[in-house]
Coordinates of C-alpha atoms in Angstrom, one line a residue:
Chain A
M155 CA 8.7 14.6 13.8
D156 CA 8.4 16.9 10.8
E157 CA 7.0 14.9 7.9
K158 CA 9.6 16.2 5.4
I159 CA 12.4 15.2 7.8
Q160 CA 10.9 11.8 8.2
H161 CA 10.8 11.3 4.4
I162 CA 14.5 12.5 4.0
L163 CA 15.7 10.2 6.8
E164 CA 13.8 7.2 5.5
I165 CA 15.1 7.7 2.0
L166 CA 18.7 8.1 3.2
E167 CA 18.6 5.3 5.6
N168 CA 17.4 3.1 2.8
D169 CA 19.9 4.4 0.3
A170 CA 22.5 6.9 1.4
R171 CA 23.5 7.7 -2.2
T172 CA 20.2 9.3 -3.1
S173 CA 21.0 12.8 -4.3
P174 CA 19.3 16.0 -3.0
E175 CA 17.8 16.4 -6.5
E176 CA 16.3 12.9 -6.4
I177 CA 15.0 13.5 -2.8
A178 CA 13.5 16.7 -4.0
T179 CA 11.6 14.9 -6.7
L180 CA 10.4 12.3 -4.3
T181 CA 9.1 14.7 -1.7
G182 CA 8.0 17.7 -3.7
M183 CA 10.6 19.9 -1.9
S184 CA 13.2 22.0 -3.7
A185 CA 16.7 20.6 -4.1
Q186 CA 18.0 23.5 -2.1
E187 CA 15.6 22.9 0.7
V188 CA 16.6 19.3 0.8
S189 CA 20.4 20.1 0.9
Q190 CA 19.8 22.7 3.7
T191 CA 17.8 20.2 5.7
I192 CA 20.4 17.5 5.3
A193 CA 23.2 19.9 6.3
K194 CA 21.3 20.7 9.5
L195 CA 20.6 17.0 10.2
E196 CA 24.3 16.3 9.8
E197 CA 25.3 19.3 12.0
T198 CA 23.0 18.3 14.8
G199 CA 24.2 14.7 14.7
V200 CA 20.8 13.2 13.7
I201 CA 22.7 11.9 10.6
R202 CA 25.8 10.3 12.1
H203 CA 27.5 8.7 9.2
Y204 CA 27.0 7.3 5.7
K205 CA 28.3 3.8 5.1
T206 CA 28.0 0.7 2.8
I207 CA 27.1 -2.8 3.9
V208 CA 29.6 -5.1 2.2
D209 CA 29.4 -8.9 1.9
W210 CA 33.1 -9.4 2.1
D211 CA 32.7 -13.2 1.6
L212 CA 31.8 -12.6 -2.0
V213 CA 35.2 -11.1 -2.8
G214 CA 37.1 -13.8 -0.9
E215 CA 37.9 -11.5 2.1
N216 CA 36.8 -14.0 4.7
Y217 CA 36.6 -11.9 7.8
V218 CA 35.9 -13.6 11.1
Y219 CA 33.4 -11.9 13.4
A220 CA 32.8 -12.7 17.1
V221 CA 30.5 -11.4 19.7
I222 CA 32.3 -10.9 23.0
E223 CA 30.4 -10.7 26.3
L224 CA 32.2 -8.8 29.1
K225 CA 31.7 -8.6 32.8
V226 CA 33.3 -5.5 34.2
T227 CA 33.9 -4.0 37.6
L228 CA 33.5 -0.3 37.8
E229 CA 36.1 1.9 39.5
R230 CA 35.2 4.7 41.9
N231 CA 34.1 7.9 40.0
Q232 CA 34.1 6.1 36.7
G233 CA 30.9 4.8 35.0
Y234 CA 30.7 2.5 32.0
Q235 CA 31.6 5.3 29.7
A236 CA 35.3 5.1 30.6
I237 CA 35.7 1.4 29.9
A238 CA 33.5 1.7 26.8
E239 CA 35.8 4.4 25.4
R240 CA 38.9 2.3 26.1
I241 CA 37.4 -0.5 24.1
F242 CA 35.7 1.3 21.2
K243 CA 38.9 3.0 20.1
F244 CA 40.3 -0.3 18.9
P245 CA 39.5 -0.5 15.1
E246 CA 39.0 -4.3 15.5
V247 CA 35.9 -3.5 17.5
R248 CA 32.9 -2.9 15.3
S249 CA 30.3 -2.3 17.9
V250 CA 30.0 -1.7 21.7
R251 CA 26.8 -2.0 23.7
L252 CA 26.0 -1.7 27.3
L253 CA 23.4 -4.3 28.2
S254 CA 21.1 -5.3 31.0
G255 CA 21.3 -8.9 32.3
N256 CA 23.9 -11.4 33.1
Y257 CA 26.8 -9.5 31.6
D258 CA 27.5 -5.8 31.1
I259 CA 29.0 -5.1 27.7
S260 CA 28.7 -6.7 24.4
L261 CA 31.3 -6.2 21.6
T262 CA 31.5 -7.2 18.0
V263 CA 35.0 -7.8 16.9
R264 CA 36.3 -8.4 13.3
G265 CA 39.5 -10.1 12.5
K266 CA 41.2 -12.0 9.6
S267 CA 41.1 -15.3 11.4
M268 CA 39.8 -16.9 14.6
K269 CA 43.3 -16.8 15.9
D270 CA 43.4 -13.1 15.2
V271 CA 40.3 -12.4 17.1
A272 CA 41.2 -14.8 20.0
F273 CA 44.6 -13.1 20.5
F274 CA 43.0 -9.6 20.3
V275 CA 40.5 -10.5 23.0
A276 CA 43.2 -12.2 25.2
E277 CA 45.7 -9.4 24.8
K278 CA 43.8 -6.2 24.5
I279 CA 40.4 -6.8 26.2
A280 CA 40.8 -9.5 28.9
T281 CA 43.9 -7.7 30.3
L282 CA 42.0 -4.4 31.0
D283 CA 41.8 -3.9 34.7
Q284 CA 38.1 -3.4 34.8
V285 CA 37.3 -6.6 32.8
Q286 CA 36.4 -9.5 35.1
S287 CA 35.7 -12.0 32.5
T288 CA 35.2 -12.5 28.7
S289 CA 33.1 -14.9 26.8
T290 CA 33.8 -15.2 23.0
H291 CA 31.2 -16.4 20.5
F292 CA 32.3 -16.7 16.9
V293 CA 29.7 -15.8 14.2
L294 CA 29.1 -18.7 11.9
K295 CA 26.7 -16.9 9.5
T296 CA 25.1 -13.6 9.2
Y297 CA 21.5 -13.6 7.9
K298 CA 20.6 -10.0 8.4
E299 CA 22.7 -7.0 9.1
D300 CA 21.3 -3.7 10.2
G301 CA 18.0 -4.3 8.6
V302 CA 19.4 -5.7 5.4
I303 CA 18.8 -9.4 4.6
L304 CA 21.9 -10.9 3.1
H305 CA 20.6 -13.2 0.4
E306 CA 18.8 -12.9 -2.9
P307 CA 15.2 -11.6 -2.4
E308 CA 12.4 -13.9 -3.5
S309 CA 10.5 -12.5 -6.4
I310 CA 6.7 -12.4 -6.2
Q311 CA 4.7 -13.0 -9.3
R312 CA 1.9 -10.5 -9.8
L313 CA -0.5 -10.3 -12.7
P314 CA 0.8 -7.6 -15.1
V315 CA -2.7 -6.2 -15.4
S316 CA -5.4 -5.9 -12.8
F317 CA -7.9 -3.3 -11.7
Chain B
M235 CA -28.6 -40.6 -30.3
R236 CA -29.5 -37.4 -28.4
P237 CA -29.1 -34.2 -30.4
P238 CA -26.1 -31.9 -29.8
C239 CA -26.9 -28.5 -28.1
D240 CA -25.5 -25.0 -28.1
P241 CA -24.9 -24.3 -24.4
S242 CA -24.7 -20.5 -25.0
K243 CA -28.5 -20.5 -25.0
F244 CA -28.5 -21.3 -21.3
V245 CA -26.6 -18.1 -20.4
A246 CA -28.8 -15.6 -18.6
E247 CA -29.8 -12.4 -20.4
A248 CA -28.4 -10.3 -17.5
V249 CA -25.0 -11.7 -18.0
K250 CA -25.1 -11.2 -21.7
S251 CA -26.0 -7.6 -21.2
I252 CA -22.8 -6.9 -19.3
P253 CA -20.6 -4.8 -21.6
P254 CA -17.4 -6.6 -22.6
S255 CA -14.3 -5.6 -20.5
G256 CA -11.7 -3.9 -22.6
I257 CA -9.1 -5.3 -20.2
R258 CA -9.5 -8.9 -21.2
R259 CA -8.1 -8.2 -24.6
F260 CA -5.3 -6.1 -23.1
F261 CA -4.5 -8.9 -20.8
D262 CA -4.1 -11.3 -23.7
L263 CA -1.8 -8.8 -25.5
V264 CA 0.5 -8.6 -22.4
S265 CA 0.8 -12.3 -21.7
G266 CA 3.8 -13.8 -23.3
L267 CA 5.7 -10.5 -23.7
E268 CA 9.2 -10.3 -22.2
D269 CA 10.9 -7.3 -20.6
I270 CA 7.7 -5.4 -20.0
I271 CA 7.3 -2.8 -17.2
S272 CA 3.9 -2.8 -15.8
L273 CA 2.1 0.2 -14.5
G274 CA -1.0 -1.7 -15.0
V275 CA -1.5 -3.4 -11.7
G276 CA -4.2 -2.5 -9.2
E277 CA -2.4 -3.9 -6.2
P278 CA 0.4 -3.0 -3.9
D279 CA 3.9 -4.2 -4.9
F280 CA 4.6 -4.8 -1.2
V281 CA 4.2 -8.2 0.3
T282 CA 1.8 -8.4 3.3
P283 CA 3.8 -7.3 6.4
W284 CA 5.5 -10.3 8.0
H285 CA 3.7 -9.9 11.4
I286 CA 0.4 -10.3 9.6
R287 CA 1.5 -13.3 7.5
E288 CA 3.1 -14.8 10.6
M289 CA -0.2 -14.6 12.5
C290 CA -2.0 -16.3 9.6
I291 CA 0.6 -19.1 9.6
H292 CA 0.3 -19.4 13.4
S293 CA -3.5 -19.7 13.1
L294 CA -3.1 -22.5 10.5
E295 CA -0.7 -24.3 12.7
K296 CA -3.2 -24.2 15.6
G297 CA -5.8 -25.6 13.2
Q298 CA -7.9 -22.5 13.0
T299 CA -9.6 -23.6 9.7
S300 CA -13.3 -23.6 10.6
Y301 CA -16.2 -21.4 9.5
T302 CA -16.8 -18.3 11.4
S303 CA -20.0 -16.4 12.2
N304 CA -21.7 -15.3 9.0
Y305 CA -20.9 -11.7 10.1
G306 CA -17.2 -12.5 10.7
L307 CA -15.1 -13.1 13.7
P308 CA -16.4 -11.0 16.7
E309 CA -12.9 -9.9 17.6
L310 CA -12.4 -8.5 14.1
R311 CA -15.7 -6.6 14.2
D312 CA -14.7 -5.3 17.7
E313 CA -11.4 -4.1 16.3
L314 CA -13.1 -2.4 13.4
T315 CA -15.5 -0.6 15.8
R316 CA -12.6 0.6 17.8
T317 CA -10.6 1.6 14.8
Y318 CA -13.3 3.7 13.2
Y319 CA -14.3 5.3 16.5
R320 CA -10.6 6.3 17.0
R321 CA -10.1 7.5 13.5
Y322 CA -13.3 9.4 12.9
G323 CA -15.5 9.2 16.0
L324 CA -17.8 6.9 14.0
D325 CA -19.7 4.5 16.2
Y326 CA -20.7 1.2 14.6
N327 CA -22.2 -1.6 16.7
P328 CA -20.0 -4.7 16.1
A329 CA -23.0 -7.0 16.6
S330 CA -25.3 -5.5 14.1
E331 CA -23.6 -2.9 11.9
I332 CA -20.5 -4.6 10.5
L333 CA -20.3 -7.5 8.0
I334 CA -17.0 -9.1 7.1
T335 CA -16.8 -10.0 3.4
T336 CA -14.6 -11.8 0.9
G337 CA -13.0 -8.7 -0.4
V338 CA -14.7 -5.4 -1.2
S339 CA -15.8 -7.0 -4.5
E340 CA -18.3 -9.2 -2.6
A341 CA -19.3 -6.4 -0.3
L342 CA -20.1 -4.3 -3.4
D343 CA -22.2 -7.0 -5.1
I344 CA -24.3 -7.8 -2.0
A345 CA -24.7 -4.2 -1.0
I346 CA -26.2 -3.5 -4.5
R347 CA -28.3 -6.6 -4.4
A348 CA -29.5 -5.7 -0.9
V349 CA -31.0 -2.4 -2.0
V350 CA -31.7 -2.5 -5.7
N351 CA -35.1 -3.6 -7.0
P352 CA -35.6 -4.4 -10.7
G353 CA -35.8 -1.1 -12.7
D354 CA -34.2 1.0 -9.9
E355 CA -31.7 3.5 -11.2
V356 CA -28.3 3.6 -9.5
I357 CA -26.0 6.5 -10.2
V358 CA -22.4 5.4 -10.9
V359 CA -19.8 8.2 -10.8
Q360 CA -17.1 7.6 -13.5
P361 CA -14.2 7.2 -14.2
S362 CA -14.3 4.6 -11.5
Y363 CA -13.6 1.0 -10.7
V364 CA -14.9 -1.4 -13.3
A365 CA -17.2 -3.5 -11.2
Y366 CA -19.9 -1.0 -10.4
V367 CA -21.9 -1.0 -13.6
P368 CA -21.9 -4.8 -14.0
S369 CA -23.0 -5.2 -10.4
V370 CA -25.9 -2.9 -10.9
I371 CA -26.9 -4.7 -14.1
L372 CA -26.7 -8.1 -12.5
A373 CA -29.0 -6.9 -9.7
G374 CA -31.6 -5.9 -12.3
G375 CA -30.9 -2.2 -11.8
K376 CA -30.2 0.5 -14.4
P377 CA -26.8 2.2 -14.1
V378 CA -26.9 5.9 -14.8
I379 CA -23.5 7.4 -15.4
V380 CA -22.3 10.8 -14.0
S381 CA -18.9 11.9 -15.1
T382 CA -16.3 13.8 -13.2
H383 CA -13.8 16.0 -15.0
R384 CA -10.2 17.1 -15.0
D385 CA -11.2 20.7 -14.4
D386 CA -12.7 19.6 -11.0
D387 CA -9.7 17.4 -10.2
F388 CA -12.1 14.5 -10.9
S389 CA -14.1 15.2 -7.8
L390 CA -17.9 15.0 -7.9
T391 CA -19.9 18.2 -7.9
A392 CA -23.5 18.6 -7.0
E393 CA -24.1 20.4 -10.3
A394 CA -23.0 17.3 -12.2
L395 CA -25.0 15.0 -10.0
E396 CA -28.3 16.8 -9.8
P397 CA -29.5 16.4 -13.4
A398 CA -28.9 12.6 -13.3
I399 CA -31.4 12.2 -10.4
T400 CA -34.9 11.0 -11.3
S401 CA -37.8 9.7 -9.4
K402 CA -36.4 6.2 -10.1
T403 CA -33.0 6.9 -8.5
K404 CA -32.4 4.6 -5.6
A405 CA -28.8 4.9 -4.8
I406 CA -25.5 6.4 -5.8
V407 CA -22.1 4.6 -5.8
L408 CA -19.1 6.8 -4.7
N409 CA -15.5 5.8 -4.8
F410 CA -13.1 8.3 -3.2
P411 CA -10.1 8.1 -3.1
N412 CA -10.7 7.1 -6.6
N413 CA -9.4 4.4 -8.8
P414 CA -8.3 5.3 -11.5
T415 CA -8.0 9.1 -11.1
G416 CA -6.5 9.3 -7.6
A417 CA -9.1 12.0 -6.8
I418 CA -10.3 12.7 -3.3
M419 CA -13.3 14.7 -2.2
Q420 CA -13.1 17.8 0.0
K421 CA -15.5 17.9 2.9
E422 CA -17.4 20.9 1.5
G423 CA -18.1 19.2 -1.8
M424 CA -19.3 16.1 0.1
E425 CA -21.7 18.2 2.1
D426 CA -23.3 19.4 -1.1
I427 CA -23.7 15.8 -2.3
A428 CA -25.2 14.9 1.1
D429 CA -27.8 17.7 0.8
L430 CA -28.8 16.2 -2.6
V431 CA -28.9 12.8 -1.1
V432 CA -31.4 13.9 1.6
E433 CA -33.5 16.0 -0.8
N434 CA -34.0 13.1 -3.1
D435 CA -34.1 10.4 -0.4
L436 CA -31.2 8.4 -1.8
F437 CA -28.9 5.7 -0.4
V438 CA -25.1 5.9 -0.8
I439 CA -22.8 3.0 -1.4
S440 CA -19.4 4.4 -0.6
D441 CA -16.4 2.3 -1.7
E442 CA -13.5 3.7 0.5
V443 CA -11.0 0.9 0.0
Y444 CA -8.2 3.5 -0.7
E445 CA -9.1 5.3 2.6
C446 CA -5.6 4.9 4.1
L447 CA -3.9 6.0 0.9
T448 CA -4.7 9.7 1.3
Y449 CA -1.7 11.9 0.9
E450 CA -3.0 15.4 1.1
G451 CA -5.6 16.3 3.7
T452 CA -7.5 13.7 5.7
H453 CA -10.0 11.2 4.4
V454 CA -13.6 11.9 5.3
P455 CA -15.9 8.9 5.3
F456 CA -19.2 9.8 3.7
S457 CA -20.9 8.2 6.6
S458 CA -19.3 10.6 9.0
L459 CA -21.2 13.6 7.5
E460 CA -24.1 14.7 9.6
G461 CA -27.2 12.6 9.0
M462 CA -25.4 10.2 6.5
K463 CA -24.6 7.2 8.7
D464 CA -27.9 5.4 8.2
R465 CA -28.1 6.4 4.6
T466 CA -24.6 5.1 3.7
V467 CA -23.0 1.7 3.6
M468 CA -19.2 2.1 3.7
L469 CA -17.3 -0.6 1.8
N470 CA -13.7 -1.1 2.7
G471 CA -11.1 -3.7 3.0
F472 CA -7.5 -4.7 3.8
S473 CA -6.1 -5.2 0.3
K474 CA -4.7 -1.8 -0.4
A475 CA -3.7 -0.5 3.0
Y476 CA -2.1 -3.7 4.3
A477 CA -1.1 -5.2 1.0
M478 CA -3.4 -8.2 1.5
T479 CA -5.0 -8.4 -2.0
G480 CA -4.9 -12.2 -2.4
L481 CA -6.2 -12.8 1.1
R482 CA -9.5 -11.4 -0.1
L483 CA -10.9 -9.6 2.9
G484 CA -13.3 -6.7 3.0
F485 CA -16.1 -5.3 5.2
A486 CA -19.2 -3.3 5.1
M487 CA -20.4 -0.9 7.8
G488 CA -23.9 0.5 7.9
A489 CA -27.3 0.6 9.4
P490 CA -28.5 -2.7 11.0
N491 CA -31.2 -3.3 8.4
I492 CA -28.8 -2.9 5.6
I493 CA -26.1 -5.0 7.1
H494 CA -28.6 -7.7 8.0
S495 CA -30.0 -7.7 4.5
M496 CA -26.5 -8.0 3.1
M497 CA -25.8 -10.9 5.5
M498 CA -29.0 -12.6 4.2
I499 CA -27.3 -12.8 0.8
H500 CA -23.8 -13.4 2.1
Q501 CA -24.8 -16.4 4.2
Y502 CA -25.9 -18.3 1.1
C503 CA -23.4 -17.1 -1.5
M504 CA -20.3 -17.0 0.7
L505 CA -21.2 -18.3 4.2
C506 CA -18.3 -16.4 5.7
A507 CA -15.0 -14.8 4.7
P508 CA -11.9 -17.0 4.9
I509 CA -10.9 -17.4 8.6
T510 CA -7.1 -17.2 7.9
A511 CA -7.6 -13.8 6.3
Q512 CA -9.8 -12.6 9.2
V513 CA -7.1 -13.6 11.7
G514 CA -4.6 -11.6 9.6
A515 CA -6.9 -8.6 9.6
I516 CA -7.2 -8.6 13.4
E517 CA -3.4 -8.5 13.6
A518 CA -3.3 -5.7 10.9
L519 CA -5.7 -3.5 12.9
R520 CA -4.0 -4.2 16.2
N521 CA -0.4 -3.9 15.2
G522 CA -0.2 -2.8 11.6
K523 CA -0.2 0.9 11.8
T524 CA 3.6 1.5 11.7
E525 CA 4.2 -0.7 8.6
M526 CA 1.1 0.6 6.9
E527 CA 2.2 4.2 7.4
K528 CA 5.6 3.3 6.1
M529 CA 4.1 1.9 2.9
V530 CA 1.9 5.0 2.5
R531 CA 5.0 7.3 2.8
E532 CA 6.7 5.2 0.2
Y533 CA 3.7 5.5 -2.2
D534 CA 3.7 9.2 -1.5
R535 CA 7.3 9.6 -2.7
R536 CA 6.6 7.6 -5.8
R537 CA 3.6 9.8 -6.4
H538 CA 5.7 12.9 -6.4
F539 CA 8.2 11.2 -8.7
I540 CA 5.7 9.9 -11.3
V541 CA 3.7 13.1 -11.5
K542 CA 6.8 15.2 -12.1
G543 CA 8.0 12.6 -14.5
F544 CA 4.9 12.7 -16.6
N545 CA 4.8 16.5 -16.7
S546 CA 8.5 16.5 -17.7
I547 CA 7.8 14.3 -20.8
G548 CA 4.9 16.5 -21.8
L549 CA 2.0 14.5 -20.4
E550 CA -0.1 16.8 -18.4
C551 CA -0.9 15.0 -15.1
C552 CA -3.0 16.6 -12.3
N553 CA -2.1 15.8 -8.8
P554 CA -3.6 12.6 -7.5
R555 CA -4.2 13.0 -3.8
G556 CA -5.1 9.5 -3.0
A557 CA -4.9 5.8 -4.1
F558 CA -1.9 4.8 -6.1
Y559 CA -2.7 5.9 -9.6
A560 CA -1.6 8.8 -11.7
F561 CA -4.0 9.7 -14.6
P562 CA -2.1 11.6 -17.2
Y563 CA -3.8 13.3 -20.1
I564 CA -3.0 11.9 -23.6
G565 CA -6.0 13.3 -25.4
D566 CA -3.9 15.7 -27.5
M567 CA -1.6 13.1 -28.9
G568 CA -3.9 12.1 -31.8
L569 CA -4.6 8.7 -30.5
S570 CA -7.4 7.2 -28.4
S571 CA -6.6 5.9 -25.0
S572 CA -6.7 2.3 -26.2
E573 CA -4.6 3.0 -29.3
F574 CA -2.1 4.9 -27.1
A575 CA -1.9 2.1 -24.5
E576 CA -1.7 -0.7 -27.2
R577 CA 1.0 1.1 -29.2
L578 CA 2.9 1.9 -26.0
L579 CA 2.8 -1.7 -25.0
D580 CA 3.7 -2.9 -28.5
E581 CA 6.6 -0.4 -29.2
K582 CA 8.0 0.3 -25.7
K583 CA 6.8 -2.6 -23.6
V584 CA 5.1 -0.5 -21.0
V585 CA 1.8 -1.6 -19.6
T586 CA -0.7 1.1 -18.8
I587 CA -4.5 0.9 -18.7
P588 CA -6.5 3.0 -21.2
G589 CA -8.7 5.4 -19.2
D590 CA -11.9 4.5 -21.1
V591 CA -11.9 1.1 -19.4
F592 CA -13.1 3.0 -16.4
G593 CA -15.9 4.7 -18.3
E594 CA -16.3 7.1 -21.2
A595 CA -15.1 10.0 -19.0
G596 CA -11.8 8.3 -18.8
E597 CA -11.2 8.6 -22.6
G598 CA -8.1 10.7 -23.2
F599 CA -6.3 9.5 -20.1
L600 CA -4.2 6.5 -19.0
R601 CA -4.2 4.9 -15.6
C602 CA -0.6 4.4 -14.4
A603 CA -0.2 2.6 -11.1
Y604 CA 2.8 3.8 -9.1
A605 CA 2.6 0.7 -6.9
A606 CA 5.8 -0.3 -8.7
S607 CA 9.4 0.1 -7.8
L608 CA 11.0 3.5 -8.3
D609 CA 13.4 1.9 -10.8
D610 CA 10.5 0.5 -12.9
I611 CA 8.7 3.9 -12.7
R612 CA 11.8 5.7 -13.9
K613 CA 12.3 3.3 -16.8
A614 CA 8.6 3.4 -17.7
I615 CA 8.7 7.2 -17.8
E616 CA 11.9 7.2 -20.0
R617 CA 10.2 4.8 -22.4
M618 CA 7.0 6.8 -22.5
G619 CA 9.0 9.9 -23.1
D620 CA 10.6 8.3 -26.2
F621 CA 7.2 7.2 -27.3
V622 CA 5.7 10.6 -26.9
D623 CA 8.6 12.2 -28.8
G624 CA 8.1 9.7 -31.6
L625 CA 4.4 10.7 -31.8
K626 CA 5.2 14.3 -32.0
Q627 CA 7.6 13.9 -35.0

């Protein structure tokens, strides 16, 4: 990978709000070169999306999350893509993954309450023809989300002066 | 009743002859102040990568708390041999040409003691790390200073070195990438130095602890130059590259005679380096490349940021190609380095290190470590900009 692209992606993955001017300062590139590179990365789908990780608990929005394991049967001429597409179009579904092992697909679902999530799975997911079985695991606590640790960082005391 | 005594009379002359460190006083000024931003540190602001810490913890849980061989754990020396062969094609025998030490500080002390006879002259290139001159003095040698200059991007030239060499010169201490200037040496310039070393039959002590923090070009170990392996002891360690400062682990690589002589001292003053740190170092060499390179890229971004920042507030700053220090020029501000740094601390609560701490050649400069968060660097530059504006009025 081009070193400049690596710098840009690392900076944006860490903080998507970093402006092209700031990235230019950090990398020794011109702001124009940064903007053009980012535009190309967006166009080619290397950069998929910019988003914010929110701790909704802190504003009293107590979302309930669950990880759902699905076993599916595949229909003739249709791979996993078809069932995945049916599922990922529901806004309640936050992530969809095809896995190796005892079951096939893993979803993360978000709802306002446990009842909400349970009904969604029972009505929308379990009833799909290809779905053989579902197993729902409610999330009790999230410690780390997409590389971000969700609690106050420890501060390390260093000497203010050293050689 | 027995008479009282003045214990100061017991202090050895060699210790008394060590010049006072300007930094002690500075340290006292800093302690107790609130809301300071420090660009004064000489260590990474990262914590040791977790996989390394985890390996240290695991070794403690297993009860790995014994002495090791005086030379250090064989597995660690094997890893170092592999690492330096892979990086530079250097071939050091793990059984006889590598010594694991308690930080580079110890390696430096025993390397100098291993080669210096009383009265020998040792050339120290400055500005440079503060320990070289005292180490030479404590070994009974005579430090001879050679200065590097801003016009040469603080790299050492043969022209500057040659006049300092006398019949008494035994060794030369090099430190590239350099603390405090961030300078590196180009291979051609090093070849000229190597010629002088051979002509005058000198030994080279090369402190390369910032090796992995080279941002432009590639690091060239002095020992990798033709004919230099047996004339050089390379000192290096894990503190800077793997953010392991407090674990105190360094190493020396050189000819068997030299390494053995260093071990003769090491076995009595240190016995062995701490085993926990050695275990961590093995893990660092085996699996630490990805995280280390990530930290290096982060430093590189801060380097661009701080150099641009200094130039934008009117402090001329040449491009540091290695280590994690910027060395802006403040010599045209009407203050000495110490006055500048003290007033900056007093008035703006920004800690920097006056350049003359690293030798007279550092007068007129400030060492500013960018091993600090971008936010802190940004705030420090703002405050320094205000300070410089105030001086100009």
